[in-house]
């Protein structure tokens, strides 16, 4: 949370239930989910504001949440006071490459919510959004509470529905995310080269240009674990 809001005029407020039950998760993947949601909230409030996060135990009845079995869940609600999402746009927000943002500096390519939705689903949970124009947006993240028998690690794949073309270089030091993006782009028709650190990304970029086959786009992770952010280099 602090890293996602670093350098912005958006502050956060987090509350948790005293009897909060544990959930079986991949910490890195779930951290990515909330990082994406917080960045969305930040961009929805360019003039600053408050992001609230509340975690509590809930029981979901059959049919309450489409596709979610009845049972006990940990629910985390993340709410912003931003622009809000129009009703006609809401059904598309988890679609690959769909975005209401203009392309440009610090703007995404429409994969953040798609990846987040896939990660939560593969954990056996659900990601649900409610929004009102001029009011703000709330994302509910449902995660099953821990069972006695551990489930196998979730494997996530983002579906790409519209064929594309081009060469894309992807750099991310987290293996699971690099693989998600690579597979998703390849399913969409792109040729992808994926590397695990900034040095390899630069070498690949230079080599591709020298060979007369430059990349059409480059996707870079903002930070590398244990290293300075891309902006600080």
Short mmCIF file of C-alpha atoms in Angstrom, two decimals:
data_model
loop_
_atom_site.label_atom_id
_atom_site.label_comp_id
_atom_site.label_asym_id
_atom_site.label_seq_id
_atom_site.Cartn_x
_atom_site.Cartn_y
_atom_site.Cartn_z
CA UNK A 1 0.00 0.00 0.00
CA UNK A 2 2.63 2.66 0.92
CA UNK A 3 4.67 1.94 -2.25
CA UNK A 4 1.58 2.17 -4.50
CA UNK A 5 0.71 5.59 -3.03
CA UNK A 6 4.29 6.88 -2.79
CA UNK A 7 4.66 10.38 -4.18
CA UNK A 8 0.91 10.97 -4.44
CA UNK A 9 -1.53 13.12 -2.48
CA UNK A 10 -3.73 10.09 -1.77
CA UNK A 11 -3.71 8.65 1.74
CA UNK A 12 -4.92 5.30 3.00
CA UNK A 13 -6.87 4.06 5.99
CA UNK A 14 -6.86 0.34 6.84
CA UNK A 15 -9.07 -1.46 9.36
CA UNK A 16 -9.33 -5.18 10.10
CA UNK A 17 -11.76 -7.22 12.15
CA UNK A 18 -10.36 -8.35 15.50
CA UNK A 19 -11.29 -11.98 14.77
CA UNK A 20 -10.02 -11.99 11.17
CA UNK A 21 -9.52 -15.55 9.95
CA UNK A 22 -6.50 -16.58 7.84
CA UNK A 23 -6.70 -17.35 4.14
CA UNK A 24 -4.45 -19.62 2.09
CA UNK A 25 -2.82 -17.35 -0.48
CA UNK A 26 0.28 -16.78 -2.52
CA UNK A 27 1.51 -13.54 -0.86
CA UNK A 28 3.23 -12.24 -3.98
CA UNK A 29 0.19 -12.74 -6.18
CA UNK A 30 -2.29 -11.22 -3.73
CA UNK A 31 0.07 -8.30 -3.14
CA UNK A 32 -0.04 -7.71 -6.90
CA UNK A 33 -3.85 -7.69 -6.80
CA UNK A 34 -4.01 -4.98 -4.15
CA UNK A 35 -1.20 -3.01 -5.78
CA UNK A 36 -3.25 -2.90 -9.00
CA UNK A 37 -6.42 -1.88 -7.14
CA UNK A 38 -4.65 0.85 -5.19
CA UNK A 39 -3.03 2.24 -8.34
CA UNK A 40 -6.46 2.35 -10.00
CA UNK A 41 -7.84 4.22 -6.98
CA UNK A 42 -4.92 6.64 -7.07
CA UNK A 43 -5.48 7.42 -10.74
CA UNK A 44 -9.21 7.91 -10.11
CA UNK A 45 -8.39 10.67 -7.60
CA UNK A 46 -5.86 12.98 -9.35
CA UNK A 47 -6.64 15.76 -6.89
CA UNK A 48 -6.00 13.54 -3.88
CA UNK A 49 -8.29 11.79 -1.46
CA UNK A 50 -8.70 8.78 0.75
CA UNK A 51 -8.51 5.07 -0.03
CA UNK A 52 -10.10 2.93 2.66
CA UNK A 53 -9.42 -0.78 3.10
CA UNK A 54 -11.44 -3.01 5.42
CA UNK A 55 -10.96 -6.73 5.99
CA UNK A 56 -13.59 -8.90 7.68
CA UNK A 57 -15.00 -12.40 7.85
CA UNK A 58 -18.15 -13.10 5.84
CA UNK A 59 -20.35 -16.07 5.04
CA UNK A 60 -21.47 -16.25 1.41
CA UNK A 61 -24.73 -18.02 0.68
CA UNK A 62 -25.29 -19.92 -2.55
CA UNK A 63 -26.20 -17.43 -5.27
CA UNK A 64 -25.03 -14.32 -3.38
CA UNK A 65 -21.96 -13.91 -5.60
CA UNK A 66 -22.16 -15.39 -9.13
CA UNK A 67 -19.79 -18.35 -9.48
CA UNK A 68 -18.75 -18.32 -5.82
CA UNK A 69 -19.66 -21.44 -3.77
CA UNK A 70 -21.34 -21.00 -0.41
CA UNK A 71 -18.93 -20.89 2.50
CA UNK A 72 -16.72 -18.80 4.77
CA UNK A 73 -14.57 -16.13 3.17
CA UNK A 74 -12.19 -13.36 4.06
CA UNK A 75 -13.51 -10.22 2.34
CA UNK A 76 -11.32 -7.19 1.75
CA UNK A 77 -13.10 -4.02 0.60
CA UNK A 78 -11.07 -1.29 -1.12
CA UNK A 79 -12.93 1.99 -1.69
CA UNK A 80 -11.93 5.21 -3.43
CA UNK A 81 -13.77 8.52 -3.77
CA UNK A 82 -12.85 9.03 -7.40
CA UNK A 83 -14.66 9.60 -10.67
CA UNK A 84 -16.55 6.33 -10.54
CA UNK A 85 -17.26 3.95 -13.42
CA UNK A 86 -20.29 4.42 -15.72
CA UNK A 87 -22.86 1.59 -15.68
CA UNK A 88 -22.30 0.76 -19.37
CA UNK A 89 -18.57 0.31 -18.73
CA UNK A 90 -18.80 -1.88 -15.62
CA UNK A 91 -19.31 -5.21 -17.48
CA UNK A 92 -16.04 -4.64 -19.40
CA UNK A 93 -13.62 -3.66 -16.65
CA UNK A 94 -12.08 -7.13 -16.32
CA UNK A 95 -11.72 -7.63 -20.10
CA UNK A 96 -8.12 -7.83 -21.40
CA UNK A 97 -6.81 -4.53 -22.79
CA UNK A 98 -9.97 -2.64 -21.86
CA UNK A 99 -9.17 0.66 -20.18
CA UNK A 100 -10.90 4.00 -19.66
CA UNK A 101 -7.47 5.66 -19.33
CA UNK A 102 -5.62 7.46 -22.10
CA UNK A 103 -2.45 5.73 -23.21
CA UNK A 104 0.69 7.58 -22.18
CA UNK A 105 3.08 8.14 -19.27
CA UNK A 106 2.11 6.05 -16.23
CA UNK A 107 -1.00 4.73 -18.02
CA UNK A 108 -1.66 1.02 -18.19
CA UNK A 109 -2.48 -1.27 -21.09
CA UNK A 110 -5.69 -2.63 -19.59
CA UNK A 111 -4.17 -5.76 -18.02
CA UNK A 112 -4.14 -4.79 -14.33
CA UNK A 113 -7.73 -5.69 -13.51
CA UNK A 114 -7.67 -8.69 -15.85
CA UNK A 115 -4.67 -10.15 -14.03
CA UNK A 116 -6.11 -9.30 -10.62
CA UNK A 117 -9.42 -10.97 -11.49
CA UNK A 118 -7.61 -14.10 -12.70
CA UNK A 119 -5.41 -14.30 -9.59
CA UNK A 120 -8.36 -14.04 -7.21
CA UNK A 121 -10.39 -16.60 -9.18
CA UNK A 122 -7.52 -19.08 -9.19
CA UNK A 123 -7.35 -18.72 -5.42
CA UNK A 124 -10.96 -19.91 -5.30
CA UNK A 125 -12.33 -16.44 -4.64
CA UNK A 126 -13.99 -13.61 -6.50
CA UNK A 127 -13.29 -9.97 -7.36
CA UNK A 128 -16.44 -7.83 -7.52
CA UNK A 129 -16.79 -4.12 -8.21
CA UNK A 130 -19.50 -1.57 -7.39
CA UNK A 131 -19.33 2.02 -8.56
CA UNK A 132 -21.26 5.24 -8.97
CA UNK A 133 -20.26 8.13 -11.21
CA UNK A 134 -19.08 11.02 -9.05
CA UNK A 135 -19.24 8.83 -5.94
CA UNK A 136 -16.34 6.40 -6.23
CA UNK A 137 -15.66 2.69 -6.59
CA UNK A 138 -15.46 -0.25 -4.20
CA UNK A 139 -13.76 -3.54 -5.03
CA UNK A 140 -14.68 -6.56 -2.89
CA UNK A 141 -11.98 -9.25 -2.82
CA UNK A 142 -13.33 -12.60 -1.57
CA UNK A 143 -10.76 -15.21 -0.52
CA UNK A 144 -11.67 -18.61 1.00
CA UNK A 145 -10.61 -18.98 4.62
CA UNK A 146 -7.81 -21.45 5.30
CA UNK A 147 -8.66 -25.12 5.19
CA UNK A 148 -6.87 -27.92 7.03
CA UNK A 149 -5.56 -29.36 3.76
CA UNK A 150 -3.45 -26.96 1.75
CA UNK A 151 -4.51 -26.38 -1.84
CA UNK A 152 -1.96 -26.57 -4.67
CA UNK A 153 -0.40 -23.25 -5.69
CA UNK A 154 -2.72 -21.34 -8.03
CA UNK A 155 -1.76 -21.03 -11.67
CA UNK A 156 -3.05 -17.95 -13.44
CA UNK A 157 -3.62 -17.26 -17.10
CA UNK A 158 -5.09 -14.08 -18.55
CA UNK A 159 -7.31 -14.69 -21.56
CA UNK A 160 -6.81 -12.53 -24.65
CA UNK A 161 -9.80 -12.38 -26.96
CA UNK A 162 -8.78 -10.19 -29.90
CA UNK A 163 -5.92 -11.31 -32.19
CA UNK A 164 -3.05 -8.82 -32.41
CA UNK A 165 0.45 -8.71 -33.87
CA UNK A 166 3.85 -7.20 -33.13
CA UNK A 167 6.98 -7.79 -31.06
CA UNK A 168 6.88 -6.97 -27.35
CA UNK A 169 9.64 -7.01 -24.74
CA UNK A 170 8.45 -7.76 -21.18
CA UNK A 171 10.61 -7.22 -18.08
CA UNK A 172 9.48 -8.26 -14.61
CA UNK A 173 11.52 -9.83 -11.83
CA UNK A 174 8.53 -11.84 -10.54
CA UNK A 175 8.40 -15.11 -12.47
CA UNK A 176 4.65 -15.72 -12.10
CA UNK A 177 3.67 -12.27 -13.36
CA UNK A 178 6.17 -12.34 -16.22
CA UNK A 179 4.70 -15.68 -17.29
CA UNK A 180 1.11 -14.41 -17.03
CA UNK A 181 1.84 -11.41 -19.25
CA UNK A 182 3.91 -13.43 -21.72
CA UNK A 183 1.28 -16.14 -22.15
CA UNK A 184 -1.53 -13.63 -22.37
CA UNK A 185 0.22 -11.60 -25.06
CA UNK A 186 1.20 -14.72 -27.03
CA UNK A 187 -2.41 -15.90 -26.95
CA UNK A 188 -3.31 -12.57 -28.47
CA UNK A 189 -0.93 -13.09 -31.40
CA UNK A 190 2.11 -11.13 -30.23
CA UNK A 191 5.70 -12.33 -30.37
CA UNK A 192 7.09 -11.90 -26.86
CA UNK A 193 10.54 -11.88 -25.32
CA UNK A 194 10.40 -11.94 -21.51
CA UNK A 195 13.37 -11.20 -19.24
CA UNK A 196 13.84 -11.04 -15.48
CA UNK A 197 15.81 -7.85 -14.88
CA UNK A 198 16.55 -4.41 -16.28
CA UNK A 199 20.05 -5.24 -17.52
CA UNK A 200 18.78 -8.10 -19.67
CA UNK A 201 15.96 -5.88 -20.93
CA UNK A 202 18.43 -3.25 -22.15
CA UNK A 203 20.62 -5.90 -23.78
CA UNK A 204 17.62 -7.47 -25.54
CA UNK A 205 16.37 -4.10 -26.72
CA UNK A 206 19.77 -3.10 -28.15
CA UNK A 207 20.28 -6.49 -29.80
CA UNK A 208 16.85 -6.38 -31.43
CA UNK A 209 17.50 -2.93 -32.90
CA UNK A 210 20.92 -3.97 -34.15
CA UNK A 211 19.36 -6.99 -35.86
CA UNK A 212 16.81 -4.79 -37.62
CA UNK A 213 13.93 -6.31 -35.63
CA UNK A 214 13.11 -3.67 -33.00
CA UNK A 215 10.34 -4.22 -30.48
CA UNK A 216 7.02 -2.52 -31.12
CA UNK A 217 6.44 -2.06 -27.39
CA UNK A 218 8.27 -2.57 -24.11
CA UNK A 219 6.51 -3.41 -20.82
CA UNK A 220 8.67 -2.70 -17.76
CA UNK A 221 8.06 -3.42 -14.10
CA UNK A 222 8.26 -0.18 -12.08
CA UNK A 223 10.47 -1.72 -9.40
CA UNK A 224 12.76 -4.71 -9.00
CA UNK A 225 12.97 -6.45 -5.64
CA UNK A 226 16.14 -5.35 -3.87
CA UNK A 227 16.89 -2.69 -6.47
CA UNK A 228 16.00 0.93 -7.08
CA UNK A 229 12.82 1.74 -9.01
CA UNK A 230 12.99 2.33 -12.76
CA UNK A 231 12.33 6.01 -12.09
CA UNK A 232 15.34 6.28 -9.77
CA UNK A 233 17.84 4.89 -12.26
#
